[in-house]
CSV table of C-alpha atoms in Angstrom, one decimal:
chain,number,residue,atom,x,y,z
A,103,UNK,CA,-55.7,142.0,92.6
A,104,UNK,CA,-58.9,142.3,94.4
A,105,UNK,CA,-60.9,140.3,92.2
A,106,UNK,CA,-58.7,137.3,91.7
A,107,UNK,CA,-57.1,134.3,93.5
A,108,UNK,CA,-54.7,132.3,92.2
A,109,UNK,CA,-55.7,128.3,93.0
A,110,UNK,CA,-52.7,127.8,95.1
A,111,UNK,CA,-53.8,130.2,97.5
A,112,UNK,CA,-57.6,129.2,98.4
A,113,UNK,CA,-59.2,126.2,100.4
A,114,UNK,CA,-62.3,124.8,100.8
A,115,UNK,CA,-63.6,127.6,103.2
A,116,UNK,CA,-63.5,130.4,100.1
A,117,UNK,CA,-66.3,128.6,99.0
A,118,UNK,CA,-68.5,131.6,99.1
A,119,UNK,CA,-65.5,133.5,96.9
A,120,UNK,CA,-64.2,131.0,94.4
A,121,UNK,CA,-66.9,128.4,93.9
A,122,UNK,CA,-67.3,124.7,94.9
A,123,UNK,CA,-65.0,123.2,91.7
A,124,UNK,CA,-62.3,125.8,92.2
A,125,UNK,CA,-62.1,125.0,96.3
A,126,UNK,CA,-62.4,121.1,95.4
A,127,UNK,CA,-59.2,121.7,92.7
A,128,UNK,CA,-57.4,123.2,95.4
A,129,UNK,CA,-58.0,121.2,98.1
A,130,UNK,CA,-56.9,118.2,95.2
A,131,UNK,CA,-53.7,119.9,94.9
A,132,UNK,CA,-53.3,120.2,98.9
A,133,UNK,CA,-53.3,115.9,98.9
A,134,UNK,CA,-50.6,115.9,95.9
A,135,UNK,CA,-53.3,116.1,92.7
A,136,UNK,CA,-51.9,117.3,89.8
A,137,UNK,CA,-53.9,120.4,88.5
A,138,UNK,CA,-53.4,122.7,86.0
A,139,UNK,CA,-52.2,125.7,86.8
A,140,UNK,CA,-54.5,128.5,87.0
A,141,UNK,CA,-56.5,131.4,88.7
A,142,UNK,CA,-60.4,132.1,89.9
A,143,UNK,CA,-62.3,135.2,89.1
A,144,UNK,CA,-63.7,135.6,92.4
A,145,UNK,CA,-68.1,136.0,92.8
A,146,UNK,CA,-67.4,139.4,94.0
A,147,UNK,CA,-66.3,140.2,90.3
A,148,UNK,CA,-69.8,139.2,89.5
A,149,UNK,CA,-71.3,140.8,92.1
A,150,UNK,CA,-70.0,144.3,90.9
A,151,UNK,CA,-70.5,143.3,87.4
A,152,UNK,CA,-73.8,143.0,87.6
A,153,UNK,CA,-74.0,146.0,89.6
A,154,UNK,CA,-72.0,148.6,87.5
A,155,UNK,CA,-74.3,147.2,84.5
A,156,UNK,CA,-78.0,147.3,86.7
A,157,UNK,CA,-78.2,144.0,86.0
A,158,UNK,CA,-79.3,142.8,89.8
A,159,UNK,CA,-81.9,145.1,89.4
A,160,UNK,CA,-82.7,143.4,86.1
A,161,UNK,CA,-83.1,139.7,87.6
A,162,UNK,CA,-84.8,140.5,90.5
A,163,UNK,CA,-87.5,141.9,88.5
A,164,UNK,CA,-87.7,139.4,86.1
A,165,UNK,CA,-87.3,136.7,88.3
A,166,UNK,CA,-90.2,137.5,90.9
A,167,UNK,CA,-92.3,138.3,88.3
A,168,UNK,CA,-92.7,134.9,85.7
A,169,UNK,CA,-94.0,131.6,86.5
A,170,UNK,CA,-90.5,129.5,86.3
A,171,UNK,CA,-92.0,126.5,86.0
A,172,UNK,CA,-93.6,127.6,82.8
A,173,UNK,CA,-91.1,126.8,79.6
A,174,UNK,CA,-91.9,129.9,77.4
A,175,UNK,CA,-91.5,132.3,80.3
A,176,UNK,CA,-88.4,130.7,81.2
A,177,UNK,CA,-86.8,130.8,77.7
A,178,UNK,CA,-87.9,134.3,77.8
A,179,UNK,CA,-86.4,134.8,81.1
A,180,UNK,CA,-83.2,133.4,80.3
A,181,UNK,CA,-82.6,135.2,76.9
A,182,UNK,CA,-83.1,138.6,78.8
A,183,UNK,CA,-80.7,138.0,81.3
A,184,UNK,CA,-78.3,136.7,79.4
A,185,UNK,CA,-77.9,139.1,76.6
A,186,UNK,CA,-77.7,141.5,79.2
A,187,UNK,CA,-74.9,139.7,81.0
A,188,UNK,CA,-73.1,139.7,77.5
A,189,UNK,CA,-73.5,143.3,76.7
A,190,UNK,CA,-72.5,144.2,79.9
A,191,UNK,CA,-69.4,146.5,80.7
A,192,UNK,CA,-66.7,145.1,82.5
A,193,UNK,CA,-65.0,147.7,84.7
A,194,UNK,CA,-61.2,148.8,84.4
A,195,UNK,CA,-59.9,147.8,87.2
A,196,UNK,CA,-61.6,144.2,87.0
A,197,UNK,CA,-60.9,143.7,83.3
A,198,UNK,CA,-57.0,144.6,84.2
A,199,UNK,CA,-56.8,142.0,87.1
A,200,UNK,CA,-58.2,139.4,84.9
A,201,UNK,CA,-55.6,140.1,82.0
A,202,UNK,CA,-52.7,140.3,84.4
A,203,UNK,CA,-53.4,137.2,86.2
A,204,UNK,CA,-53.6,135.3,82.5
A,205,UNK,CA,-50.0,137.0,81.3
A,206,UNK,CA,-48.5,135.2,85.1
A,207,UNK,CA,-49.9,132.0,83.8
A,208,UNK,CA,-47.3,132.1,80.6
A,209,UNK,CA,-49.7,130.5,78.6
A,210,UNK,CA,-51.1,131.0,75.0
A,211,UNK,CA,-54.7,129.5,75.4
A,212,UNK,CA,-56.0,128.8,78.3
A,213,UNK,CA,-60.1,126.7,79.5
A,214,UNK,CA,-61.9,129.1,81.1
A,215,UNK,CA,-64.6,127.1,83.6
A,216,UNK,CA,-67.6,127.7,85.7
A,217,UNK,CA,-67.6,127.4,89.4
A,218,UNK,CA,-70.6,128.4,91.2
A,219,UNK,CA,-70.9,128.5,94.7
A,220,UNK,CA,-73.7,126.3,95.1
A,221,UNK,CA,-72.1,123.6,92.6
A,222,UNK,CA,-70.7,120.2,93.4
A,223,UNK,CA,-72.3,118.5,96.5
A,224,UNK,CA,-74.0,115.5,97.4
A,225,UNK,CA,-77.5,117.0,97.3
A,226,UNK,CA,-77.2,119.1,94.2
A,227,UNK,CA,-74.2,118.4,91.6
A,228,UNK,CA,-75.6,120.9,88.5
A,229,UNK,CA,-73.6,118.4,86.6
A,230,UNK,CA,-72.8,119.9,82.6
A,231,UNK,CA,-75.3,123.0,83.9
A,232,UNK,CA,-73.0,125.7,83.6
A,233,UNK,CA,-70.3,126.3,80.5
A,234,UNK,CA,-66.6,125.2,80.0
A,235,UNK,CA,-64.8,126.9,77.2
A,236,UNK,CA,-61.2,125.6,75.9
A,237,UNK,CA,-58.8,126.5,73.8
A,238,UNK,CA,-59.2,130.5,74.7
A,239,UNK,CA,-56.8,133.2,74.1
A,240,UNK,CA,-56.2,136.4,76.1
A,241,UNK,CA,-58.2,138.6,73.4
A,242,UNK,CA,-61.2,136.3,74.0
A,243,UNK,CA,-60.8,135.8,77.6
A,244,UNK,CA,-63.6,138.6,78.9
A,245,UNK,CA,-65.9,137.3,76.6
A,246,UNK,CA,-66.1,134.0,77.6
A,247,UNK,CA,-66.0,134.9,81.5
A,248,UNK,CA,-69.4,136.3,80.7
A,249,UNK,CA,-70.5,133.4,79.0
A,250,UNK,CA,-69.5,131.9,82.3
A,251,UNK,CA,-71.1,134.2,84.0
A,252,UNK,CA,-74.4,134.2,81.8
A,253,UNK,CA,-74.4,130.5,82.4
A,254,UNK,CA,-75.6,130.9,85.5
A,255,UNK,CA,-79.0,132.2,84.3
A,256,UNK,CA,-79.6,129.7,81.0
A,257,UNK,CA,-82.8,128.2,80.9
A,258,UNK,CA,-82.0,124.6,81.5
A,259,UNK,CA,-80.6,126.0,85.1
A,260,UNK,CA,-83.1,128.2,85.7
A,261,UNK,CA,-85.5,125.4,85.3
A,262,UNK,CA,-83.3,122.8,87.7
A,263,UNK,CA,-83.5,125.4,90.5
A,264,UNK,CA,-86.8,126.2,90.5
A,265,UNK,CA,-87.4,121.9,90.2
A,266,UNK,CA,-85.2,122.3,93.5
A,267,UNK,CA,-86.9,124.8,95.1
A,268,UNK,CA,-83.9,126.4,95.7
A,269,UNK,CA,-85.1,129.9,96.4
A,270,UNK,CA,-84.0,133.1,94.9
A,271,UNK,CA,-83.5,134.6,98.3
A,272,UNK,CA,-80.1,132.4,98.4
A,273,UNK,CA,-77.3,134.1,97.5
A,274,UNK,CA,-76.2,132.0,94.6
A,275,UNK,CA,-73.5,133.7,92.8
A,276,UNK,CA,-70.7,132.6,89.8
A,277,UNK,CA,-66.9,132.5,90.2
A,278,UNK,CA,-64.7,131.8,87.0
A,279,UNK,CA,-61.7,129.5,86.9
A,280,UNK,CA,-58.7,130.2,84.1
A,281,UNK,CA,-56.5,127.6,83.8
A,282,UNK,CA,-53.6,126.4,81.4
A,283,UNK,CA,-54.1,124.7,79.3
A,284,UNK,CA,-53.0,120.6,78.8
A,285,UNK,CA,-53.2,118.5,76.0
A,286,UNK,CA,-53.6,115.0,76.9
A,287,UNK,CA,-53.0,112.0,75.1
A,288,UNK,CA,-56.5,110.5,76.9
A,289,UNK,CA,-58.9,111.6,79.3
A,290,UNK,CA,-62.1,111.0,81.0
A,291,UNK,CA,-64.2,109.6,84.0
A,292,UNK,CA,-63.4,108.1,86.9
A,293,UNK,CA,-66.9,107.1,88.9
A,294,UNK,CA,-65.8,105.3,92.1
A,295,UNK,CA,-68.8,103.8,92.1
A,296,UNK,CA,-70.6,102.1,89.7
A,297,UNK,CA,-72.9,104.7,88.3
A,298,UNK,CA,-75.8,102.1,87.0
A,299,UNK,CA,-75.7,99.4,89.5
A,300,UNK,CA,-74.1,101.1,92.5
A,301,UNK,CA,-72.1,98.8,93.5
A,302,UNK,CA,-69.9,100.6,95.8
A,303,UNK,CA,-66.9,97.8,95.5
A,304,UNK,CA,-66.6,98.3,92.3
A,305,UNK,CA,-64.6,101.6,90.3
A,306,UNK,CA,-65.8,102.7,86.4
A,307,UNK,CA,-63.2,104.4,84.4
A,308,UNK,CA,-64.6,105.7,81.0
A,309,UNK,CA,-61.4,106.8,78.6
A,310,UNK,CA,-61.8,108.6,75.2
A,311,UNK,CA,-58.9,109.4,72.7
A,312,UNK,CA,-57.7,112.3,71.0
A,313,UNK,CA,-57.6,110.4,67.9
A,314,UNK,CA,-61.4,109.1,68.4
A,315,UNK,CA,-63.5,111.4,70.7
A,316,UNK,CA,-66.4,109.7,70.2
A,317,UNK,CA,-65.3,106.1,71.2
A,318,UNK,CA,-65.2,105.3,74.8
A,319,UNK,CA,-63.2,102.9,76.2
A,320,UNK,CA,-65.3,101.4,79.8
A,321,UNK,CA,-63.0,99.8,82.5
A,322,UNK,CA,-64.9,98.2,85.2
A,323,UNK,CA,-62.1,97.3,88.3
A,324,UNK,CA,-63.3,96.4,91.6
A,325,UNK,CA,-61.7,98.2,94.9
A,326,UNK,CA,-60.1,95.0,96.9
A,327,UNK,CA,-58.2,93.6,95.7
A,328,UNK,CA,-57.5,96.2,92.9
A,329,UNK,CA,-58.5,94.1,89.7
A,330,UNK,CA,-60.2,95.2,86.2
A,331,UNK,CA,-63.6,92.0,85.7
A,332,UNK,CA,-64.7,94.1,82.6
A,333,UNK,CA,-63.5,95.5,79.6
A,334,UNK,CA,-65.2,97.5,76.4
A,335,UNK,CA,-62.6,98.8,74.3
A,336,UNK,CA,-64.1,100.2,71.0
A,337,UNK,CA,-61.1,102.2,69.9
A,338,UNK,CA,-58.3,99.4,71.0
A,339,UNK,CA,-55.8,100.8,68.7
A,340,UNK,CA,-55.6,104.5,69.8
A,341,UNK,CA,-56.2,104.2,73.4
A,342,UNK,CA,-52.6,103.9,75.1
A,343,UNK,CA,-53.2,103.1,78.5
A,344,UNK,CA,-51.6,100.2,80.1
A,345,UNK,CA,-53.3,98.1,82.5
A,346,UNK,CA,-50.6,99.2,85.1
A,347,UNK,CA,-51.3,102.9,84.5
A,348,UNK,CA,-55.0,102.2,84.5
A,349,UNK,CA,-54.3,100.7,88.1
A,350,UNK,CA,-52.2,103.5,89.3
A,351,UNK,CA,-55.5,106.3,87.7
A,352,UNK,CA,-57.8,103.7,90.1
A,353,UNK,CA,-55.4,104.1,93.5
A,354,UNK,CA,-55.3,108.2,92.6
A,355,UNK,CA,-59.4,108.0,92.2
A,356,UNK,CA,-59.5,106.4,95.3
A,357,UNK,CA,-57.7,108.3,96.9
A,358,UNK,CA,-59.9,111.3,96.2
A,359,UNK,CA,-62.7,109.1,97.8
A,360,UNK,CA,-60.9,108.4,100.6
A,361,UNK,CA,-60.4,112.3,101.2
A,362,UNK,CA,-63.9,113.2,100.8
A,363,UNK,CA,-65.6,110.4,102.3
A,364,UNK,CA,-68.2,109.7,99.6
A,365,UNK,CA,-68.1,108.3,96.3
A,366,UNK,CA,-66.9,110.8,93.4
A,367,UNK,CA,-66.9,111.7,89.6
A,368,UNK,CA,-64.4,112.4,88.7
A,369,UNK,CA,-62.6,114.4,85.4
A,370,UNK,CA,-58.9,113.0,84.8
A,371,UNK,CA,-56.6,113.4,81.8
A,372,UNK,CA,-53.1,112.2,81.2
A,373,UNK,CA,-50.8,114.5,79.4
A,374,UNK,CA,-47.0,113.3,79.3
A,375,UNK,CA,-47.1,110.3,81.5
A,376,UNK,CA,-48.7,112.8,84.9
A,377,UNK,CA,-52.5,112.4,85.7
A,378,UNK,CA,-54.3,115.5,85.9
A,379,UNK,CA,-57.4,116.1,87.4
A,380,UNK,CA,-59.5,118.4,85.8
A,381,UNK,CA,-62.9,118.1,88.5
A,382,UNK,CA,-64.2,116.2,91.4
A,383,UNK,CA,-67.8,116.4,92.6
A,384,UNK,CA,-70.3,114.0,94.5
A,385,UNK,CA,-72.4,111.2,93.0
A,386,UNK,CA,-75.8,113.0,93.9
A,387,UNK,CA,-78.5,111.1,94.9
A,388,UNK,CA,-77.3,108.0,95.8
A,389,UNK,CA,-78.0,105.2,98.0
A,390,UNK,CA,-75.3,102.6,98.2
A,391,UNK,CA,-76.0,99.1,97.9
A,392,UNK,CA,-74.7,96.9,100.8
C-alpha cells in the first residue's frame, strides 16, 4: 500500500507524510494513549491526486495571480479550487489502497479527519481550519477524503495563511486520517492551561453529553495538589463523570504535557469506562503567567 500507513506504524518524523495530528496520535499511543484504531492517507496521495487531475497546475495559477487579502477574490479562489478537488479522479491503484485499508479496520463507519503537515504547533495551530467528517461508510469514504483534501484550499484558510505570511513556495500539503469509530458516553476538552486567564497551575476540562450536546459542563482543577476549585455543570443529570474519573482524565492530560513540554488542547472522549484521545495540539500564542 504505497499510499497508506497504518497509525501504529508512523512517528513523529513522518511528519512530512502523515500530517502533524496523525504523528501526534501516534506518538500518544507510543506513551500508552488510547487511540482509535485507524490508518493515514499519506500527502503523497494528494500529491499525485492533484497531479493526475492538473490540479497543481490549477492553484499555482490561481494563486499567484489574486490579491489574497482581498475577500471576493479569495471566495472566488477557493470555490475554484475546491470544486476542482471534488470533481477530481481518484486513480485505481490509490482508490484500492484506501478501501482495503478501511475493510482491515473491521469497522462499519468510520471519522475520516484532516492532518496537514503544517498543522498543530506552537506558532500556528489552524485550530477547526480544516474538516472532520464522522459517522462515514466505506461507499462514502473517497468522497469525503476530498472534502479533506479540499479543505485545505477553503477560504477561511486561504485567508489565515496569507494573514501569516506563510508563503506559497512552502510545501504545504494534506494527509487524511480514517479511524474507527467510538461512541462515547462524554467527551470534550482538556486545556492544561487555563485558556482565558493562563494560569499555568491550573487544568480546564470542558465535557458535553450525548444526551445534551449543547450543554457544557466546565471543570476548573489546579495541577498540585490535583484538586477541582470550580464547577459549572449545566446538564448535572446526564453527565456521568465521577470526580475520581475526572481526576484520573486530569493525570492522563498531564501527562500529555509532560511529554510535549508545553501546555496542550486537548480532544478526549470516554467510551466504556477507557479514555480515548481523539487530538492533541499546542496552545498557540501564549505567554504564561508566572
Amino acid at each position: 500500500m504505497k499510499f497508506i500507513k497504518f497509525l501504529d506504524t508512523i512517528n513523529k518524523t513522518d511528519i512530512p507524510y502523515v500530517g502533524s495530528k496523525a504523528a501526534n496520535l501516534a506518538e500518544l499511543s507510543r506513551i500508552g494513549m488510547y487511540i482509535p484504531q485507524g490508518f493515514v492517507i499519506l500527502t503523497n496521495a494528494f500529491k499525485v491526486f492533484l497531479q493526475k487531475n492538473k490540479i497543481d497546475t490549477l492553484i499555482i495559477r490561481v494563486l499567484t495571480k489574486k490579491n489574497l487579502k482581498n475577500l471576493k477574490s479569495l471566495t472566488h479562489i477557493s470555490a475554484t479550487i475546491r470544486r476542482a478537488i471534488l470533481k477530481g479522479y481518484m486513480p485505481k491503484d490509490m482508490k484500492e489502497d484506501i478501501l482495503n485499508a478501511f475493510i482491515c479496520l473491521k469497522s462499519k463507519y468510520v471519522a475520516v479527519r484532516s492532518s496537514a503537515n503544517i498543522e498543530d504547533n506552537k506558532f500556528n495551530s489552524w485550530a477547526g481550519q480544516f474538516e472532520t467528517f464522522l459517522n462515514i461508510k466505506k461507499e462514502k469514504l473517497i468522497t469525503h477524503v476530498k472534502k479533506c483534501w479540499a479543505s485545505l484550499y477553503s477560504a477561511r484558510a486561504l485567508f489565515y495563511r496569507a494573514h501569516n505570511r506563510l508563503t506559497y513556495k512552502r510545501k504545504i500539503s494534506m494527509a487524511v486520517i480514517v479511524q474507527k469509530m467510538i461512541y462515547p458516553d462524554i467527551y470534550g476538552i482538556c486545556f492544561t492551561v487555563h485558556p482565558v486567564t493562563k494560569a499555568n497551575n491550573q487544568i480546564v476540562i470542558e465535557v458535553r453529553s450525548k444526551l445534551k450536546k449543547s450543554n457544557v459542563d466546565m471543570y476548573i482543577i489546579t495541577k498540585n495538589p490535583l484538586r477541582i476549585t470550580e464547577i459549572n455543570r449545566p446538564s448535572l443529570k446526564d453527565t456521568k463523570l465521577k470526580y475520581k474519573t475526572l481526576k484520573k482524565l486530569a493525570k492522563i492530560c498531564l501527562k500529555i504535557e509532560n511529554y510535549y513540554q508545553y501546555p496542550q488542547d486537548i480532544e478526549w472522549a470516554l467510551a466504556k469506562d477507557k479514555f480515548y484521545i481523539l487530538q492533541t495540539r499546542p496552545v498557540t500564542s501564549l505567554y504564561l503567567r508566572k
